[in-house]
């Protein structure tokens, strides 16, 4: 089926379509960076569309279909540039887990990407236990039989780099000045280094931010700092609307893209990655199959076009979205 509808400007291109109807038409080596959350195979909670990757009959079939997407991302990515995939372990039956991140790594290596690094995003086990009522995370399970207890599932960002020389270095000539996270920046660093333009080896504010971005575990991602998403739901029963936190996207954009770069999101959802790209001076390409998600994505993209900054508290909500996959041992 062809593209259902599209909206294209000089800053972004948004398509209501199956991404495999769009990606093959993009020019080879035209994308600077991509960031997204892939659909979870066997979830059956996004839509009833047979083209939806999550509606594959088996988990293995879903991974096989995802390989076609990764192959296209590899084709359109510039040499030496990066793609970042947000994911988590998935349920296998009612008790055990699937290594979805491991399958994502293998899919990218098969497409010619090199596995570059992995970031763990911390989540509060008490909040997960309270929301999902997982017995394996409850304190009473420690008392009764801790053989059935588990640690809370983290989120991950898997980062892959395409072989070849990066001909447009990603530079920060004035260091890092903006911090996407919950931890307050020390006042003396803000006062002394916010406008620092000297020897960057002495820029203590940039050093402070970099130490947190370079950490293998991102401890202070604001879980409720999300784009509006509730209007994208079709029914009260639809659970899987989980926009990626803007802090995560902004850190990835800072680390692996330049202002003006083209940022691809093959699974646009409600448009968080496109919004963050535009508000941070990048250009965006996004593809979304589900019409209600696509309409919400366009509304969120328009916020970026109006210059509505991500720290506008009225835009965001914290109700536990983005935690799909935590349950399973009730």
PDB file of C-alpha atoms in Angstrom:
ATOM      1  CA  UNK A   1       0.000   0.000   0.000  1.00  0.00           C
ATOM      2  CA  UNK A   2       1.413   3.440  -0.890  1.00  0.00           C
ATOM      3  CA  UNK A   3       1.881   6.416   1.417  1.00  0.00           C
ATOM      4  CA  UNK A   4      -1.456   7.350   3.005  1.00  0.00           C
ATOM      5  CA  UNK A   5      -0.623  11.017   3.502  1.00  0.00           C
ATOM      6  CA  UNK A   6       2.412  13.173   4.095  1.00  0.00           C
ATOM      7  CA  UNK A   7       3.484  16.646   5.164  1.00  0.00           C
ATOM      8  CA  UNK A   8       6.787  18.005   3.874  1.00  0.00           C
ATOM      9  CA  UNK A   9       8.449  21.342   4.628  1.00  0.00           C
ATOM     10  CA  UNK A  10      12.010  22.612   4.422  1.00  0.00           C
ATOM     11  CA  UNK A  11      12.511  21.523   8.070  1.00  0.00           C
ATOM     12  CA  UNK A  12      10.761  18.167   8.245  1.00  0.00           C
ATOM     13  CA  UNK A  13       9.049  15.396   6.322  1.00  0.00           C
ATOM     14  CA  UNK A  14       6.339  13.360   8.098  1.00  0.00           C
ATOM     15  CA  UNK A  15       4.738  10.338   6.439  1.00  0.00           C
ATOM     16  CA  UNK A  16       1.635   8.372   7.429  1.00  0.00           C
ATOM     17  CA  UNK A  17       2.782   5.065   5.974  1.00  0.00           C
ATOM     18  CA  UNK A  18       4.570   1.793   6.541  1.00  0.00           C
ATOM     19  CA  UNK A  19       8.225   2.771   6.919  1.00  0.00           C
ATOM     20  CA  UNK A  20       9.160   0.167   4.314  1.00  0.00           C
ATOM     21  CA  UNK A  21       7.102   2.172   1.804  1.00  0.00           C
ATOM     22  CA  UNK A  22       9.239   5.245   2.551  1.00  0.00           C
ATOM     23  CA  UNK A  23      12.775   4.165   3.471  1.00  0.00           C
ATOM     24  CA  UNK A  24      13.641   2.547   0.110  1.00  0.00           C
ATOM     25  CA  UNK A  25      12.832   5.867  -1.564  1.00  0.00           C
ATOM     26  CA  UNK A  26      15.282   7.877   0.527  1.00  0.00           C
ATOM     27  CA  UNK A  27      18.621   8.724  -1.042  1.00  0.00           C
ATOM     28  CA  UNK A  28      21.559   6.550  -0.027  1.00  0.00           C
ATOM     29  CA  UNK A  29      23.863   8.105   2.599  1.00  0.00           C
ATOM     30  CA  UNK A  30      21.539  11.067   3.149  1.00  0.00           C
ATOM     31  CA  UNK A  31      20.812  10.690   6.889  1.00  0.00           C
ATOM     32  CA  UNK A  32      23.158  12.020   9.570  1.00  0.00           C
ATOM     33  CA  UNK A  33      21.624  10.334  12.606  1.00  0.00           C
ATOM     34  CA  UNK A  34      18.647   8.153  13.509  1.00  0.00           C
ATOM     35  CA  UNK A  35      17.011   7.598  16.888  1.00  0.00           C
ATOM     36  CA  UNK A  36      13.843   5.641  17.668  1.00  0.00           C
ATOM     37  CA  UNK A  37      12.099   2.922  19.631  1.00  0.00           C
ATOM     38  CA  UNK A  38      11.246  -0.125  17.476  1.00  0.00           C
ATOM     39  CA  UNK A  39       7.889  -1.897  17.834  1.00  0.00           C
ATOM     40  CA  UNK A  40       7.978  -4.825  20.227  1.00  0.00           C
ATOM     41  CA  UNK A  41       7.287  -8.153  18.436  1.00  0.00           C
ATOM     42  CA  UNK A  42       4.285 -10.143  19.708  1.00  0.00           C
ATOM     43  CA  UNK A  43       2.896  -7.154  21.600  1.00  0.00           C
ATOM     44  CA  UNK A  44      -0.399  -6.818  19.658  1.00  0.00           C
ATOM     45  CA  UNK A  45      -1.171  -3.472  21.289  1.00  0.00           C
ATOM     46  CA  UNK A  46      -0.260  -0.854  18.708  1.00  0.00           C
ATOM     47  CA  UNK A  47      -2.888  -1.466  16.045  1.00  0.00           C
ATOM     48  CA  UNK A  48      -4.808  -4.107  14.108  1.00  0.00           C
ATOM     49  CA  UNK A  49      -2.961  -3.339  10.876  1.00  0.00           C
ATOM     50  CA  UNK A  50      -1.336  -6.470   9.367  1.00  0.00           C
ATOM     51  CA  UNK A  51       1.625  -4.283   8.300  1.00  0.00           C
ATOM     52  CA  UNK A  52       2.349  -3.489  11.940  1.00  0.00           C
ATOM     53  CA  UNK A  53       5.609  -5.232  12.830  1.00  0.00           C
ATOM     54  CA  UNK A  54       4.382  -5.994  16.342  1.00  0.00           C
ATOM     55  CA  UNK A  55       1.556  -8.090  14.888  1.00  0.00           C
ATOM     56  CA  UNK A  56       3.827 -10.775  13.454  1.00  0.00           C
ATOM     57  CA  UNK A  57       2.739 -14.313  14.276  1.00  0.00           C
ATOM     58  CA  UNK A  58       5.923 -15.091  16.214  1.00  0.00           C
ATOM     59  CA  UNK A  59       8.752 -13.211  17.870  1.00  0.00           C
ATOM     60  CA  UNK A  60      11.217 -14.647  15.335  1.00  0.00           C
ATOM     61  CA  UNK A  61       9.103 -13.402  12.447  1.00  0.00           C
ATOM     62  CA  UNK A  62       9.074  -9.927  14.001  1.00  0.00           C
ATOM     63  CA  UNK A  63      12.863  -9.885  14.213  1.00  0.00           C
ATOM     64  CA  UNK A  64      13.109 -11.062  10.607  1.00  0.00           C
ATOM     65  CA  UNK A  65      10.850  -8.207   9.482  1.00  0.00           C
ATOM     66  CA  UNK A  66      12.829  -5.707  11.556  1.00  0.00           C
ATOM     67  CA  UNK A  67      15.979  -6.765   9.693  1.00  0.00           C
ATOM     68  CA  UNK A  68      14.594  -5.193   6.502  1.00  0.00           C
ATOM     69  CA  UNK A  69      14.185  -1.869   8.355  1.00  0.00           C
ATOM     70  CA  UNK A  70      17.719  -1.987   9.756  1.00  0.00           C
ATOM     71  CA  UNK A  71      19.108  -2.773   6.308  1.00  0.00           C
ATOM     72  CA  UNK A  72      17.465   0.370   4.938  1.00  0.00           C
ATOM     73  CA  UNK A  73      18.699   2.508   7.834  1.00  0.00           C
ATOM     74  CA  UNK A  74      22.216   1.266   7.117  1.00  0.00           C
ATOM     75  CA  UNK A  75      21.828   2.176   3.436  1.00  0.00           C
ATOM     76  CA  UNK A  76      20.657   5.752   4.076  1.00  0.00           C
ATOM     77  CA  UNK A  77      23.087   6.522   6.934  1.00  0.00           C
ATOM     78  CA  UNK A  78      26.219   8.470   6.057  1.00  0.00           C
ATOM     79  CA  UNK A  79      29.582   6.724   6.585  1.00  0.00           C
ATOM     80  CA  UNK A  80      30.966   7.080  10.075  1.00  0.00           C
ATOM     81  CA  UNK A  81      27.622   8.201  11.490  1.00  0.00           C
ATOM     82  CA  UNK A  82      25.429   6.738  14.221  1.00  0.00           C
ATOM     83  CA  UNK A  83      22.019   5.216  14.889  1.00  0.00           C
ATOM     84  CA  UNK A  84      20.559   4.890  18.414  1.00  0.00           C
ATOM     85  CA  UNK A  85      17.846   2.384  19.338  1.00  0.00           C
ATOM     86  CA  UNK A  86      15.798   2.631  22.538  1.00  0.00           C
ATOM     87  CA  UNK A  87      14.656  -0.770  23.816  1.00  0.00           C
ATOM     88  CA  UNK A  88      14.271  -3.127  26.769  1.00  0.00           C
ATOM     89  CA  UNK A  89      14.081  -6.827  27.569  1.00  0.00           C
ATOM     90  CA  UNK A  90      10.706  -8.332  26.657  1.00  0.00           C
ATOM     91  CA  UNK A  91       8.504 -10.951  28.233  1.00  0.00           C
ATOM     92  CA  UNK A  92       8.892 -14.630  27.358  1.00  0.00           C
ATOM     93  CA  UNK A  93       5.794 -16.315  28.684  1.00  0.00           C
ATOM     94  CA  UNK A  94       4.452 -15.196  32.051  1.00  0.00           C
ATOM     95  CA  UNK A  95       7.718 -15.332  34.036  1.00  0.00           C
ATOM     96  CA  UNK A  96      10.866 -15.135  31.923  1.00  0.00           C
ATOM     97  CA  UNK A  97      12.542 -12.598  29.620  1.00  0.00           C
ATOM     98  CA  UNK A  98      13.661 -12.330  26.006  1.00  0.00           C
ATOM     99  CA  UNK A  99      16.962 -10.673  25.104  1.00  0.00           C
ATOM    100  CA  UNK A 100      15.410  -8.189  22.682  1.00  0.00           C
ATOM    101  CA  UNK A 101      18.456  -5.870  22.924  1.00  0.00           C
ATOM    102  CA  UNK A 102      20.707  -8.766  21.900  1.00  0.00           C
ATOM    103  CA  UNK A 103      18.583  -9.459  18.828  1.00  0.00           C
ATOM    104  CA  UNK A 104      18.735  -5.763  17.922  1.00  0.00           C
ATOM    105  CA  UNK A 105      22.533  -5.884  18.142  1.00  0.00           C
ATOM    106  CA  UNK A 106      22.666  -8.932  15.876  1.00  0.00           C
ATOM    107  CA  UNK A 107      20.316  -7.310  13.336  1.00  0.00           C
ATOM    108  CA  UNK A 108      22.533  -4.223  13.101  1.00  0.00           C
ATOM    109  CA  UNK A 109      25.738  -6.198  12.800  1.00  0.00           C
ATOM    110  CA  UNK A 110      24.138  -8.233   9.992  1.00  0.00           C
ATOM    111  CA  UNK A 111      23.373  -4.942   8.218  1.00  0.00           C
ATOM    112  CA  UNK A 112      26.979  -3.780   8.480  1.00  0.00           C
ATOM    113  CA  UNK A 113      26.766  -1.530  11.540  1.00  0.00           C
ATOM    114  CA  UNK A 114      29.330  -1.774  14.328  1.00  0.00           C
ATOM    115  CA  UNK A 115      28.079  -2.052  17.926  1.00  0.00           C
ATOM    116  CA  UNK A 116      29.416   1.128  19.516  1.00  0.00           C
ATOM    117  CA  UNK A 117      28.082   1.385  23.083  1.00  0.00           C
ATOM    118  CA  UNK A 118      25.132   0.659  25.380  1.00  0.00           C
ATOM    119  CA  UNK A 119      23.461   3.086  27.800  1.00  0.00           C
ATOM    120  CA  UNK A 120      21.335   1.867  30.702  1.00  0.00           C
ATOM    121  CA  UNK A 121      18.459   4.104  31.810  1.00  0.00           C
ATOM    122  CA  UNK A 122      17.649   3.645  35.488  1.00  0.00           C
ATOM    123  CA  UNK A 123      14.061   3.050  36.601  1.00  0.00           C
ATOM    124  CA  UNK A 124      12.666   3.045  40.141  1.00  0.00           C
ATOM    125  CA  UNK A 125      11.768  -0.550  41.130  1.00  0.00           C
ATOM    126  CA  UNK A 126       9.309   0.622  43.795  1.00  0.00           C
ATOM    127  CA  UNK A 127       7.295   2.624  41.278  1.00  0.00           C
ATOM    128  CA  UNK A 128       7.277  -0.295  38.837  1.00  0.00           C
ATOM    129  CA  UNK A 129       6.132  -2.707  41.558  1.00  0.00           C
ATOM    130  CA  UNK A 130       3.421  -0.294  42.649  1.00  0.00           C
ATOM    131  CA  UNK A 131       2.105   0.227  39.131  1.00  0.00           C
ATOM    132  CA  UNK A 132       2.364  -3.294  37.707  1.00  0.00           C
ATOM    133  CA  UNK A 133       1.798  -5.287  40.939  1.00  0.00           C
ATOM    134  CA  UNK A 134       4.570  -7.662  39.930  1.00  0.00           C
ATOM    135  CA  UNK A 135       4.971 -10.144  42.755  1.00  0.00           C
ATOM    136  CA  UNK A 136       8.634 -10.636  41.847  1.00  0.00           C
ATOM    137  CA  UNK A 137       9.358  -6.986  42.758  1.00  0.00           C
ATOM    138  CA  UNK A 138       7.365  -6.915  45.994  1.00  0.00           C
ATOM    139  CA  UNK A 139       9.106  -6.883  49.355  1.00  0.00           C
ATOM    140  CA  UNK A 140       6.847  -9.648  50.679  1.00  0.00           C
ATOM    141  CA  UNK A 141       8.361 -11.977  48.057  1.00  0.00           C
ATOM    142  CA  UNK A 142      11.765 -11.487  49.677  1.00  0.00           C
ATOM    143  CA  UNK A 143      10.219 -12.629  52.955  1.00  0.00           C
ATOM    144  CA  UNK A 144       8.433 -15.659  51.494  1.00  0.00           C
ATOM    145  CA  UNK A 145      10.793 -16.968  48.785  1.00  0.00           C
ATOM    146  CA  UNK A 146      13.328 -14.713  47.113  1.00  0.00           C
ATOM    147  CA  UNK A 147      14.102 -17.374  44.474  1.00  0.00           C
ATOM    148  CA  UNK A 148      11.235 -15.809  42.543  1.00  0.00           C
ATOM    149  CA  UNK A 149      12.422 -12.231  42.957  1.00  0.00           C
ATOM    150  CA  UNK A 150      13.979 -10.222  40.163  1.00  0.00           C
ATOM    151  CA  UNK A 151      15.493  -6.786  39.653  1.00  0.00           C
ATOM    152  CA  UNK A 152      13.502  -4.142  37.828  1.00  0.00           C
ATOM    153  CA  UNK A 153      13.925  -4.044  34.067  1.00  0.00           C
ATOM    154  CA  UNK A 154      15.968  -1.149  32.754  1.00  0.00           C
ATOM    155  CA  UNK A 155      15.606   0.697  29.476  1.00  0.00           C
ATOM    156  CA  UNK A 156      18.579   0.717  27.115  1.00  0.00           C
ATOM    157  CA  UNK A 157      19.896   2.852  24.286  1.00  0.00           C
ATOM    158  CA  UNK A 158      21.950   0.737  21.895  1.00  0.00           C
ATOM    159  CA  UNK A 159      24.306   2.811  19.750  1.00  0.00           C
ATOM    160  CA  UNK A 160      25.697   1.621  16.403  1.00  0.00           C
ATOM    161  CA  UNK A 161      28.151   3.285  14.064  1.00  0.00           C
ATOM    162  CA  UNK A 162      28.438   2.776  10.321  1.00  0.00           C
ATOM    163  CA  UNK A 163      31.872   1.997   8.931  1.00  0.00           C
ATOM    164  CA  UNK A 164      33.738   4.662   6.998  1.00  0.00           C
ATOM    165  CA  UNK A 165      35.052   8.151   7.581  1.00  0.00           C
ATOM    166  CA  UNK A 166      32.768  10.774   9.046  1.00  0.00           C
ATOM    167  CA  UNK A 167      33.366  13.692   6.702  1.00  0.00           C
ATOM    168  CA  UNK A 168      31.455  16.208   8.851  1.00  0.00           C
ATOM    169  CA  UNK A 169      32.831  16.073  12.420  1.00  0.00           C
ATOM    170  CA  UNK A 170      30.315  16.576  15.231  1.00  0.00           C
ATOM    171  CA  UNK A 171      31.877  19.482  17.085  1.00  0.00           C
ATOM    172  CA  UNK A 172      31.248  21.358  20.324  1.00  0.00           C
ATOM    173  CA  UNK A 173      33.659  24.292  20.059  1.00  0.00           C
ATOM    174  CA  UNK A 174      32.185  25.952  23.154  1.00  0.00           C
ATOM    175  CA  UNK A 175      31.778  22.723  25.107  1.00  0.00           C
ATOM    176  CA  UNK A 176      28.467  21.481  26.526  1.00  0.00           C
ATOM    177  CA  UNK A 177      26.219  24.168  27.999  1.00  0.00           C
ATOM    178  CA  UNK A 178      22.747  22.636  28.216  1.00  0.00           C
ATOM    179  CA  UNK A 179      21.975  19.683  30.494  1.00  0.00           C
ATOM    180  CA  UNK A 180      18.998  17.392  29.865  1.00  0.00           C
ATOM    181  CA  UNK A 181      18.364  15.770  33.222  1.00  0.00           C
ATOM    182  CA  UNK A 182      16.883  16.103  36.692  1.00  0.00           C
ATOM    183  CA  UNK A 183      20.077  16.784  38.664  1.00  0.00           C
ATOM    184  CA  UNK A 184      20.585  20.519  39.256  1.00  0.00           C
ATOM    185  CA  UNK A 185      23.781  22.005  37.847  1.00  0.00           C
ATOM    186  CA  UNK A 186      25.916  23.445  40.667  1.00  0.00           C
ATOM    187  CA  UNK A 187      25.442  27.194  40.899  1.00  0.00           C
ATOM    188  CA  UNK A 188      29.135  28.006  40.852  1.00  0.00           C
ATOM    189  CA  UNK A 189      29.546  26.209  37.532  1.00  0.00           C
ATOM    190  CA  UNK A 190      26.620  28.084  36.008  1.00  0.00           C
ATOM    191  CA  UNK A 191      27.943  31.387  37.277  1.00  0.00           C
ATOM    192  CA  UNK A 192      31.522  30.842  36.220  1.00  0.00           C
ATOM    193  CA  UNK A 193      31.279  28.876  32.974  1.00  0.00           C
ATOM    194  CA  UNK A 194      27.897  29.427  31.239  1.00  0.00           C
ATOM    195  CA  UNK A 195      29.517  31.742  28.688  1.00  0.00           C
ATOM    196  CA  UNK A 196      33.009  30.280  28.785  1.00  0.00           C
ATOM    197  CA  UNK A 197      34.851  30.543  25.458  1.00  0.00           C
ATOM    198  CA  UNK A 198      38.457  29.894  26.442  1.00  0.00           C
ATOM    199  CA  UNK A 199      40.478  26.689  26.599  1.00  0.00           C
ATOM    200  CA  UNK A 200      37.805  23.965  26.763  1.00  0.00           C
ATOM    201  CA  UNK A 201      40.062  21.802  28.898  1.00  0.00           C
ATOM    202  CA  UNK A 202      39.285  24.294  31.661  1.00  0.00           C
ATOM    203  CA  UNK A 203      35.509  24.456  31.066  1.00  0.00           C
ATOM    204  CA  UNK A 204      34.292  22.882  34.297  1.00  0.00           C
ATOM    205  CA  UNK A 205      30.597  23.166  33.361  1.00  0.00           C
ATOM    206  CA  UNK A 206      31.157  21.213  30.162  1.00  0.00           C
ATOM    207  CA  UNK A 207      33.188  18.649  32.109  1.00  0.00           C
ATOM    208  CA  UNK A 208      30.318  18.259  34.622  1.00  0.00           C
ATOM    209  CA  UNK A 209      27.757  17.653  31.874  1.00  0.00           C
ATOM    210  CA  UNK A 210      30.051  15.312  29.949  1.00  0.00           C
ATOM    211  CA  UNK A 211      30.720  13.111  32.973  1.00  0.00           C
ATOM    212  CA  UNK A 212      26.974  12.451  33.251  1.00  0.00           C
ATOM    213  CA  UNK A 213      26.422  11.933  29.537  1.00  0.00           C
ATOM    214  CA  UNK A 214      29.420   9.597  29.378  1.00  0.00           C
ATOM    215  CA  UNK A 215      28.146   7.537  32.309  1.00  0.00           C
ATOM    216  CA  UNK A 216      27.083   3.975  31.369  1.00  0.00           C
ATOM    217  CA  UNK A 217      23.963   4.479  33.499  1.00  0.00           C
ATOM    218  CA  UNK A 218      21.782   7.575  33.086  1.00  0.00           C
ATOM    219  CA  UNK A 219      20.378   7.967  36.589  1.00  0.00           C
ATOM    220  CA  UNK A 220      18.387  11.205  36.369  1.00  0.00           C
ATOM    221  CA  UNK A 221      16.292  10.967  33.219  1.00  0.00           C
ATOM    222  CA  UNK A 222      12.967  12.686  33.909  1.00  0.00           C
ATOM    223  CA  UNK A 223      10.476   9.890  33.223  1.00  0.00           C
ATOM    224  CA  UNK A 224       7.534  12.278  32.941  1.00  0.00           C
ATOM    225  CA  UNK A 225       9.136  14.715  30.509  1.00  0.00           C
ATOM    226  CA  UNK A 226       7.168  13.522  27.506  1.00  0.00           C
ATOM    227  CA  UNK A 227       5.309  14.867  24.525  1.00  0.00           C
ATOM    228  CA  UNK A 228       1.497  14.927  24.637  1.00  0.00           C
ATOM    229  CA  UNK A 229       0.212  11.474  23.716  1.00  0.00           C
ATOM    230  CA  UNK A 230      -3.231  10.829  25.237  1.00  0.00           C
ATOM    231  CA  UNK A 231      -5.143  12.112  22.209  1.00  0.00           C
ATOM    232  CA  UNK A 232      -3.433   9.417  20.128  1.00  0.00           C
ATOM    233  CA  UNK A 233      -5.293   6.681  21.983  1.00  0.00           C
ATOM    234  CA  UNK A 234      -8.263   5.182  20.199  1.00  0.00           C
ATOM    235  CA  UNK A 235      -9.825   3.463  23.214  1.00  0.00           C
ATOM    236  CA  UNK A 236      -9.325   3.423  26.969  1.00  0.00           C
ATOM    237  CA  UNK A 237      -8.063  -0.141  26.625  1.00  0.00           C
ATOM    238  CA  UNK A 238      -5.155   0.772  24.358  1.00  0.00           C
ATOM    239  CA  UNK A 239      -2.131   0.693  26.648  1.00  0.00           C
ATOM    240  CA  UNK A 240       0.888   1.005  24.400  1.00  0.00           C
ATOM    241  CA  UNK A 241       1.387   4.704  23.884  1.00  0.00           C
ATOM    242  CA  UNK A 242       4.863   5.221  25.323  1.00  0.00           C
ATOM    243  CA  UNK A 243       6.723   8.255  23.992  1.00  0.00           C
ATOM    244  CA  UNK A 244      10.460   8.270  24.585  1.00  0.00           C
ATOM    245  CA  UNK A 245      11.591  10.739  27.232  1.00  0.00           C
ATOM    246  CA  UNK A 246      12.863  13.995  25.778  1.00  0.00           C
ATOM    247  CA  UNK A 247      15.933  13.948  28.038  1.00  0.00           C
ATOM    248  CA  UNK A 248      17.099  10.731  26.340  1.00  0.00           C
ATOM    249  CA  UNK A 249      16.521  12.089  22.846  1.00  0.00           C
ATOM    250  CA  UNK A 250      18.222  15.407  23.556  1.00  0.00           C
ATOM    251  CA  UNK A 251      21.319  13.732  24.991  1.00  0.00           C
ATOM    252  CA  UNK A 252      21.582  11.529  21.911  1.00  0.00           C
ATOM    253  CA  UNK A 253      21.136  14.508  19.593  1.00  0.00           C
ATOM    254  CA  UNK A 254      23.844  16.427  21.456  1.00  0.00           C
ATOM    255  CA  UNK A 255      26.317  13.563  21.331  1.00  0.00           C
ATOM    256  CA  UNK A 256      25.770  12.285  17.789  1.00  0.00           C
ATOM    257  CA  UNK A 257      24.446  15.092  15.575  1.00  0.00           C
ATOM    258  CA  UNK A 258      25.214  18.636  14.512  1.00  0.00           C
ATOM    259  CA  UNK A 259      22.733  21.510  14.150  1.00  0.00           C
ATOM    260  CA  UNK A 260      21.236  21.279  10.675  1.00  0.00           C
ATOM    261  CA  UNK A 261      21.690  17.494  10.454  1.00  0.00           C
ATOM    262  CA  UNK A 262      18.954  15.222   9.100  1.00  0.00           C
ATOM    263  CA  UNK A 263      17.558  12.976  11.842  1.00  0.00           C
ATOM    264  CA  UNK A 264      15.517   9.914  10.868  1.00  0.00           C
ATOM    265  CA  UNK A 265      12.830   8.208  12.949  1.00  0.00           C
ATOM    266  CA  UNK A 266      11.318   5.211  11.106  1.00  0.00           C
ATOM    267  CA  UNK A 267       8.761   4.639  13.888  1.00  0.00           C
ATOM    268  CA  UNK A 268       7.574   8.175  14.574  1.00  0.00           C
ATOM    269  CA  UNK A 269       4.901   7.390  17.179  1.00  0.00           C
ATOM    270  CA  UNK A 270       3.612  10.680  18.581  1.00  0.00           C
ATOM    271  CA  UNK A 271       6.620  12.572  17.232  1.00  0.00           C
ATOM    272  CA  UNK A 272       8.947  12.939  20.226  1.00  0.00           C
ATOM    273  CA  UNK A 273      12.161  12.418  18.248  1.00  0.00           C
ATOM    274  CA  UNK A 274      11.062  14.776  15.468  1.00  0.00           C
ATOM    275  CA  UNK A 275       9.984  17.411  17.978  1.00  0.00           C
ATOM    276  CA  UNK A 276      13.294  17.263  19.863  1.00  0.00           C
ATOM    277  CA  UNK A 277      15.238  17.356  16.592  1.00  0.00           C
ATOM    278  CA  UNK A 278      13.446  20.463  15.361  1.00  0.00           C
ATOM    279  CA  UNK A 279      13.545  22.351  18.657  1.00  0.00           C
ATOM    280  CA  UNK A 280      17.300  21.673  18.788  1.00  0.00           C
ATOM    281  CA  UNK A 281      17.985  22.999  15.309  1.00  0.00           C
ATOM    282  CA  UNK A 282      18.043  19.748  13.349  1.00  0.00           C
ATOM    283  CA  UNK A 283      15.864  18.583  10.451  1.00  0.00           C
ATOM    284  CA  UNK A 284      13.595  15.576  10.794  1.00  0.00           C
ATOM    285  CA  UNK A 285      12.214  12.688   8.757  1.00  0.00           C
ATOM    286  CA  UNK A 286       9.578  10.541  10.456  1.00  0.00           C
ATOM    287  CA  UNK A 287       7.307   7.697   9.373  1.00  0.00           C
ATOM    288  CA  UNK A 288       4.275   6.430  11.303  1.00  0.00           C
ATOM    289  CA  UNK A 289       1.794   3.770  10.213  1.00  0.00           C
ATOM    290  CA  UNK A 290      -0.992   4.379  12.715  1.00  0.00           C
ATOM    291  CA  UNK A 291      -3.177   7.352  11.772  1.00  0.00           C
ATOM    292  CA  UNK A 292      -3.998   8.511  15.315  1.00  0.00           C
ATOM    293  CA  UNK A 293      -0.313   8.523  16.257  1.00  0.00           C
ATOM    294  CA  UNK A 294       0.535  10.362  13.060  1.00  0.00           C
ATOM    295  CA  UNK A 295      -2.043  13.085  13.713  1.00  0.00           C
ATOM    296  CA  UNK A 296      -0.697  13.571  17.236  1.00  0.00           C
ATOM    297  CA  UNK A 297       2.853  13.652  15.869  1.00  0.00           C
ATOM    298  CA  UNK A 298       1.915  16.512  13.544  1.00  0.00           C
ATOM    299  CA  UNK A 299       0.439  18.435  16.490  1.00  0.00           C
ATOM    300  CA  UNK A 300       3.618  17.920  18.475  1.00  0.00           C
ATOM    301  CA  UNK A 301       5.797  18.863  15.499  1.00  0.00           C
ATOM    302  CA  UNK A 302       3.824  22.078  15.184  1.00  0.00           C
ATOM    303  CA  UNK A 303       4.800  22.910  18.773  1.00  0.00           C
ATOM    304  CA  UNK A 304       8.418  22.751  17.648  1.00  0.00           C
ATOM    305  CA  UNK A 305       7.617  24.956  14.670  1.00  0.00           C
ATOM    306  CA  UNK A 306       6.161  27.488  17.125  1.00  0.00           C
ATOM    307  CA  UNK A 307       9.317  27.302  19.229  1.00  0.00           C
ATOM    308  CA  UNK A 308       7.615  25.811  22.299  1.00  0.00           C
ATOM    309  CA  UNK A 309      10.552  24.638  24.388  1.00  0.00           C
ATOM    310  CA  UNK A 310      10.626  21.213  26.094  1.00  0.00           C
ATOM    311  CA  UNK A 311      10.686  22.720  29.606  1.00  0.00           C
ATOM    312  CA  UNK A 312       7.097  23.894  29.280  1.00  0.00           C
ATOM    313  CA  UNK A 313       5.644  21.809  32.123  1.00  0.00           C
ATOM    314  CA  UNK A 314       2.139  21.907  30.669  1.00  0.00           C
ATOM    315  CA  UNK A 315       3.273  19.674  27.801  1.00  0.00           C
ATOM    316  CA  UNK A 316       4.342  16.738  29.869  1.00  0.00           C
ATOM    317  CA  UNK A 317       2.787  14.114  32.085  1.00  0.00           C
ATOM    318  CA  UNK A 318       4.126  11.383  34.346  1.00  0.00           C
ATOM    319  CA  UNK A 319       1.803   8.391  34.624  1.00  0.00           C
ATOM    320  CA  UNK A 320       4.117   5.443  34.022  1.00  0.00           C
ATOM    321  CA  UNK A 321       3.966   5.301  30.241  1.00  0.00           C
ATOM    322  CA  UNK A 322       7.029   3.951  28.563  1.00  0.00           C
ATOM    323  CA  UNK A 323       7.162   0.970  30.916  1.00  0.00           C
ATOM    324  CA  UNK A 324       5.687  -1.730  28.641  1.00  0.00           C
ATOM    325  CA  UNK A 325       7.256  -5.114  29.290  1.00  0.00           C
ATOM    326  CA  UNK A 326       7.597  -4.795  33.075  1.00  0.00           C
ATOM    327  CA  UNK A 327       4.638  -7.012  33.910  1.00  0.00           C
ATOM    328  CA  UNK A 328       4.222 -10.719  33.427  1.00  0.00           C
ATOM    329  CA  UNK A 329       4.276 -12.675  36.689  1.00  0.00           C
ATOM    330  CA  UNK A 330       0.852 -11.961  38.086  1.00  0.00           C
TER     331      UNK A 330
END
